Short mmCIF file of C-alpha atoms in Angstrom, two decimals:
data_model
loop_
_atom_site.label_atom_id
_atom_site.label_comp_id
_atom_site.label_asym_id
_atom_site.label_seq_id
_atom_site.Cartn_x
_atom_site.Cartn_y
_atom_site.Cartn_z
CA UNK Q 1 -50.77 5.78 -33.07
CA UNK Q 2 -50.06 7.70 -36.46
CA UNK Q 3 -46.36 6.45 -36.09
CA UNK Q 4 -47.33 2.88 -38.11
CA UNK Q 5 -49.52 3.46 -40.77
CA UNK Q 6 -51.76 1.11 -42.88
CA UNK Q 7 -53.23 1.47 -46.85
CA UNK Q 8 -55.40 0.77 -47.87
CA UNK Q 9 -57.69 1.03 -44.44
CA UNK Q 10 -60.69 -0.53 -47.02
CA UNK Q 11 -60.47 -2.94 -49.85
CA UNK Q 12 -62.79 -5.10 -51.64
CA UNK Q 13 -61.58 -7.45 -54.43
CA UNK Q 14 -62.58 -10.33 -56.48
CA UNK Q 15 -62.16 -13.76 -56.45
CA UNK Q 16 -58.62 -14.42 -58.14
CA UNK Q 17 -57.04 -11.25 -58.03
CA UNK Q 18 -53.60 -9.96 -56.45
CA UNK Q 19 -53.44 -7.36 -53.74
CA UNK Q 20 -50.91 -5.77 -51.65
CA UNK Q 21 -51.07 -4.42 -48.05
CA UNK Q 22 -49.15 -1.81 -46.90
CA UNK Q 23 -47.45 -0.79 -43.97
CA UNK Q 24 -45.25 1.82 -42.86
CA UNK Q 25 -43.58 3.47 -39.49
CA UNK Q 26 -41.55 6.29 -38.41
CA UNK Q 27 -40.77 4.52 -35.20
CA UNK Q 28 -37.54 3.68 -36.23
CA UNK Q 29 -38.14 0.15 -35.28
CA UNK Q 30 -36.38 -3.20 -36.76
CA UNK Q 31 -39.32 -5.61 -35.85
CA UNK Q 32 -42.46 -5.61 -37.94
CA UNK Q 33 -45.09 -8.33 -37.81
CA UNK Q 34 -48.76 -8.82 -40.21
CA UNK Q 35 -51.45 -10.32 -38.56
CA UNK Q 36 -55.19 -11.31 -39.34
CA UNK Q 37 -58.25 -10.80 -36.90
CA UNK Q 38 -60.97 -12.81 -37.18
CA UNK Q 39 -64.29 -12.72 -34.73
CA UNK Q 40 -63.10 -15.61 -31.91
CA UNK Q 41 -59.70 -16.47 -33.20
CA UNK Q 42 -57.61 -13.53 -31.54
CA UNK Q 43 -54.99 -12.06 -33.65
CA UNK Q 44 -52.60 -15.02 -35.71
CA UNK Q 45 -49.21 -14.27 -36.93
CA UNK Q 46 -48.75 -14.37 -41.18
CA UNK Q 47 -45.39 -12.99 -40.99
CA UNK Q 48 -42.44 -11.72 -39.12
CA UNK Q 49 -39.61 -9.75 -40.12
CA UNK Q 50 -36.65 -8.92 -37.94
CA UNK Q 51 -35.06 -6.61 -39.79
CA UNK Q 52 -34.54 -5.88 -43.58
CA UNK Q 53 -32.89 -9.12 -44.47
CA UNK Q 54 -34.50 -11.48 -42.54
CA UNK Q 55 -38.17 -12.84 -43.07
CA UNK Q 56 -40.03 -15.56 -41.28
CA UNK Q 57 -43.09 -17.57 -41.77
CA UNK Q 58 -45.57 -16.91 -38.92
CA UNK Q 59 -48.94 -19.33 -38.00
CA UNK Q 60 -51.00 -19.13 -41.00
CA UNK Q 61 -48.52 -17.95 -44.10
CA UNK Q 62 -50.20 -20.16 -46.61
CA UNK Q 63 -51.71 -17.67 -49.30
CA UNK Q 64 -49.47 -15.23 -47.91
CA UNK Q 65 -46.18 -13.17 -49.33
CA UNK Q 66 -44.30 -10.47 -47.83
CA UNK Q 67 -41.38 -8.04 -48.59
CA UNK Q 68 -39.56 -5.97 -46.65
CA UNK Q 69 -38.56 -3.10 -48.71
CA UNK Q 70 -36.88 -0.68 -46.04
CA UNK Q 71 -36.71 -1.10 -42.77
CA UNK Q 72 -39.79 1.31 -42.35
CA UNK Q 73 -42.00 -0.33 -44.87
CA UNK Q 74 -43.35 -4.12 -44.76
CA UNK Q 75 -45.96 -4.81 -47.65
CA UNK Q 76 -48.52 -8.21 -47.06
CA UNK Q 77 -49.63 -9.55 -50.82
CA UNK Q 78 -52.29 -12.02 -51.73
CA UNK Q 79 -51.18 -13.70 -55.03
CA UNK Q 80 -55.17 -15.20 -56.11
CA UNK Q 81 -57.27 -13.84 -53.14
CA UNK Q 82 -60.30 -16.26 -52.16
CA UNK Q 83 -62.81 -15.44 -49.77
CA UNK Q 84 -61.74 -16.83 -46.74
CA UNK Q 85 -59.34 -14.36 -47.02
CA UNK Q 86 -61.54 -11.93 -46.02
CA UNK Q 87 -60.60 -10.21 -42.28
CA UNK Q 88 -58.87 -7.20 -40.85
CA UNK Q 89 -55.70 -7.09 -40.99
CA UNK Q 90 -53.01 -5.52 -38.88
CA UNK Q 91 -49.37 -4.62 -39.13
CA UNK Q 92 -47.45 -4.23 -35.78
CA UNK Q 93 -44.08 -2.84 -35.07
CA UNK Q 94 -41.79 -3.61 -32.25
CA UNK Q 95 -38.32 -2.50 -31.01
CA UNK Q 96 -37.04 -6.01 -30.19
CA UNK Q 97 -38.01 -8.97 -28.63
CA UNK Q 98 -39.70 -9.02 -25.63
CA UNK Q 99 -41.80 -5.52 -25.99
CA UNK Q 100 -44.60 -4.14 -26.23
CA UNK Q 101 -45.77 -4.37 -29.99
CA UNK Q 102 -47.81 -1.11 -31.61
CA UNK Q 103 -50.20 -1.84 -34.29
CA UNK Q 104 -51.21 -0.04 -37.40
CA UNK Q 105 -55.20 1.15 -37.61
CA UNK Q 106 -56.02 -2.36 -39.36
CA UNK Q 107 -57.28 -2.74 -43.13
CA UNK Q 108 -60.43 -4.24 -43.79
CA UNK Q 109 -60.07 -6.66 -46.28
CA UNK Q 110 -63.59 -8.41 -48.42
CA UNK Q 111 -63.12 -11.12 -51.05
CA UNK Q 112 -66.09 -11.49 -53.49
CA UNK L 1 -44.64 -23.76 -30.48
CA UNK L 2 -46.21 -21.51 -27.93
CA UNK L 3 -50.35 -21.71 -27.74
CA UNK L 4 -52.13 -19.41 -25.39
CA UNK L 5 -55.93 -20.66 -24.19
CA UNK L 6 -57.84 -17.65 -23.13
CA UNK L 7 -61.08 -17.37 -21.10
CA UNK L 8 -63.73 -16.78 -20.61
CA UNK L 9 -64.42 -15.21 -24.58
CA UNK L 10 -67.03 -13.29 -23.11
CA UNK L 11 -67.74 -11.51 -19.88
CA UNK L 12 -70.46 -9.10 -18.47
CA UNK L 13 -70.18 -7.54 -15.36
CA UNK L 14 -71.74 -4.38 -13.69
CA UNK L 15 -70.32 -0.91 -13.15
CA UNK L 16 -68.22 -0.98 -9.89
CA UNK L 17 -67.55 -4.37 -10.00
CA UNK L 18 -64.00 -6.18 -10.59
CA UNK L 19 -63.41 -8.40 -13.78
CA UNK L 20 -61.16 -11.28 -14.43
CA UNK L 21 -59.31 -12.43 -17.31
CA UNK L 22 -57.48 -16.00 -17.25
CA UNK L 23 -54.66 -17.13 -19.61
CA UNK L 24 -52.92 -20.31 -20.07
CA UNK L 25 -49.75 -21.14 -22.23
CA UNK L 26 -47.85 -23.83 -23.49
CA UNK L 27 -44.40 -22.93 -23.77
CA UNK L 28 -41.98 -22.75 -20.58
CA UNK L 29 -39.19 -20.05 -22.73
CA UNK L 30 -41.96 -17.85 -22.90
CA UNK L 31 -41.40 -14.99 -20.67
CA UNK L 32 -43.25 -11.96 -21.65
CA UNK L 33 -47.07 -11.89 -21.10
CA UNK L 34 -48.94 -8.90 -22.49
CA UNK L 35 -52.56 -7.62 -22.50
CA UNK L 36 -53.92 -5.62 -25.03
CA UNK L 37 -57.08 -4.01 -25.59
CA UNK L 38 -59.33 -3.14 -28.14
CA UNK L 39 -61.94 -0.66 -28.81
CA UNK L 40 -64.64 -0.92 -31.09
CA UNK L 41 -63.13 -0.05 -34.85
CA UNK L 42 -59.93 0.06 -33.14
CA UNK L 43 -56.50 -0.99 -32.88
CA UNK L 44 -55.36 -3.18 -30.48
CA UNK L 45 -53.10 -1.05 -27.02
CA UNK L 46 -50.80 -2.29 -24.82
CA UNK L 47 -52.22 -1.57 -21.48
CA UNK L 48 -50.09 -3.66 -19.10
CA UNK L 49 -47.61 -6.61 -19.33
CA UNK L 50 -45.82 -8.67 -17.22
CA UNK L 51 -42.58 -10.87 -17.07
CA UNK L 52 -41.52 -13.96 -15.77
CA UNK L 53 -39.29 -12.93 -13.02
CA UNK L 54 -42.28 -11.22 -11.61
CA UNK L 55 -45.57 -12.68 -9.62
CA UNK L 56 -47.80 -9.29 -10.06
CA UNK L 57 -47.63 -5.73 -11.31
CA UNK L 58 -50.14 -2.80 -10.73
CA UNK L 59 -51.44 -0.03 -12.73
CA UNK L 60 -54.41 1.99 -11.28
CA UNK L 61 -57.62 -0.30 -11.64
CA UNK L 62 -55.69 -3.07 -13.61
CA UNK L 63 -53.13 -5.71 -12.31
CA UNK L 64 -52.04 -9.11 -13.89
CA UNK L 65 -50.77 -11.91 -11.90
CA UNK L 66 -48.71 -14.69 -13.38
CA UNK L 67 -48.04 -18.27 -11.87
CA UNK L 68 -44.73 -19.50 -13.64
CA UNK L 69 -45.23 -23.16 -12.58
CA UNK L 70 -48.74 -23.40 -13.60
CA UNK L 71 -48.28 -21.75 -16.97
CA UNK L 72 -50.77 -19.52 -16.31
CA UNK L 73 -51.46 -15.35 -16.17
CA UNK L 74 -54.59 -13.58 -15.23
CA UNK L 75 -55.44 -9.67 -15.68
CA UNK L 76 -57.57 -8.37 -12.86
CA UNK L 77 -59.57 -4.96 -13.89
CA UNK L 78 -61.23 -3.48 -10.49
CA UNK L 79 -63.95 -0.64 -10.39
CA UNK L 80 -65.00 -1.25 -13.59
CA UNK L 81 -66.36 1.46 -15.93
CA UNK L 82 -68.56 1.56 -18.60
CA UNK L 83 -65.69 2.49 -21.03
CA UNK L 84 -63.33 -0.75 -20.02
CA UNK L 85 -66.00 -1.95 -22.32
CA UNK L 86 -63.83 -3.45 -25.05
CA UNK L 87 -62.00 -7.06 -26.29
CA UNK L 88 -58.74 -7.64 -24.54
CA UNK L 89 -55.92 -10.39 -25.63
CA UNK L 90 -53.70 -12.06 -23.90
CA UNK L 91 -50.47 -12.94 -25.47
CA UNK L 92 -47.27 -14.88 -23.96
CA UNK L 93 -43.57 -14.43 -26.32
CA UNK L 94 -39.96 -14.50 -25.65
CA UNK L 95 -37.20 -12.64 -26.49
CA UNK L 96 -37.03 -13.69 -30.14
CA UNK L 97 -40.12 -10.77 -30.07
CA UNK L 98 -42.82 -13.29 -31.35
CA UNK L 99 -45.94 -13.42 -29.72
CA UNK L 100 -48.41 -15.44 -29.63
CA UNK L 101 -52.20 -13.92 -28.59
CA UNK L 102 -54.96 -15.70 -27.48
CA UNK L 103 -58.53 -15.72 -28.55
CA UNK L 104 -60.05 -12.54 -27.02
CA UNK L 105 -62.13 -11.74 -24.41
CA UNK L 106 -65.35 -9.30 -24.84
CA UNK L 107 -65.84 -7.33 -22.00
CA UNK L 108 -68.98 -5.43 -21.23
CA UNK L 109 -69.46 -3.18 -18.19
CA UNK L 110 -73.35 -2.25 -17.88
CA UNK L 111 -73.83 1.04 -16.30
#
């Protein structure tokens, strides 16, 4: 679904360092969401946002930032990346509650 | 909150036959229940949800089933084909939008 878009799709990093995740959509909607993958844990919630003024803490936020710059764009940071940091990540878009949620193509993130 | 058990994590089944997916949640507000899946090296696709003032909905091959006073929701794939091959999630949310998914299932169909 090119309407929600991810960059980097790749990143490796170091130990320590700060990275940012971005997201954007052309979907128009107000509901974006971040989430991590890893093999036999599903897909957890970091963040939620709402719309452009309202951010909220999701399952596993520790380590975690966000900002919601527009209401197309939601950027994920890591202030001091460690390695179990290290997953694919997804940003996900939504009209409102209760439907169906369409996910970026996922950036693959590995922490020396 | 809302926690959504998911079994079995994996399954293997044979061309032609029918698969089954079971889900269990927590939270009695929830009252959305998706399923996604996922492809290899892909994103994760709505492919059929289901809510809670319904017992079952239909789409081709797939149906889900949800029991409101058990807490539980079960997809139901029929026929299946070697390219239903993939991981599919559960999830169970409310209006508020937030979902929570649960652990994944890994489907393979051998031909």
């Amino acid at each position: 679904d090119a309407d929600v878009t991810q960059t980097p799709r790749n990143r490796i990093t170091k130990t320590g360092k700060r990275i940012m995740l971005e997201c954007s959509q052309t979907k128009g909607h107000d509901r974006m969401y971040w989430y991590r993958q890893d093999p036999g844990l599903g897909l957890r919630l970091i963040y939620y946002s709402f719309d452009v003024k309202d951010i909220n803490k999701g399952e596993i936020s520790d380590g975690y930032s966000v900002s919601r710059q527009a209401q197309a764009k939601f950027s994920l940071s890591l202030e001091s990346a460690i390695p179990n940091q290290t997953a694919l990540y997804f940003c996900a878009t939504s009209p409102g509650g209760a439907e169906t949620q369409y996910f970026g193509p996922g950036t693959r993130l590995l922490v020396l | 909150g809302e926690n959504v058990e998911q079994h079995p994590s994996t399954l293997s089944v044979q061309e032609g036959d029918s698969a089954v997916i079971k889900c269990t949640y927590s939270d009695s507000a929830s009252n959305y229940f998706p399923w996604y899946k996922q492809e290899l090296g892909k994103r994760p696709q709505l492919i059929i949800d289901i809510r809670s003032n319904v017992g079952e909905k239909k789409d081709q091959r797939i149906a889900v089933t949800l029991n409101k006073t058990a807490k539980h929701f079960s997809l139901h794939i029929t026929e299946t084909q070697p390219e239903d091959s993939a991981v599919y999630f559960c999830a169970g949310g409310t209006s508020y939008g937030k979902l929570t998914f649960g652990q994944g299932t890994i489907l393979t169909v051998h031909p």
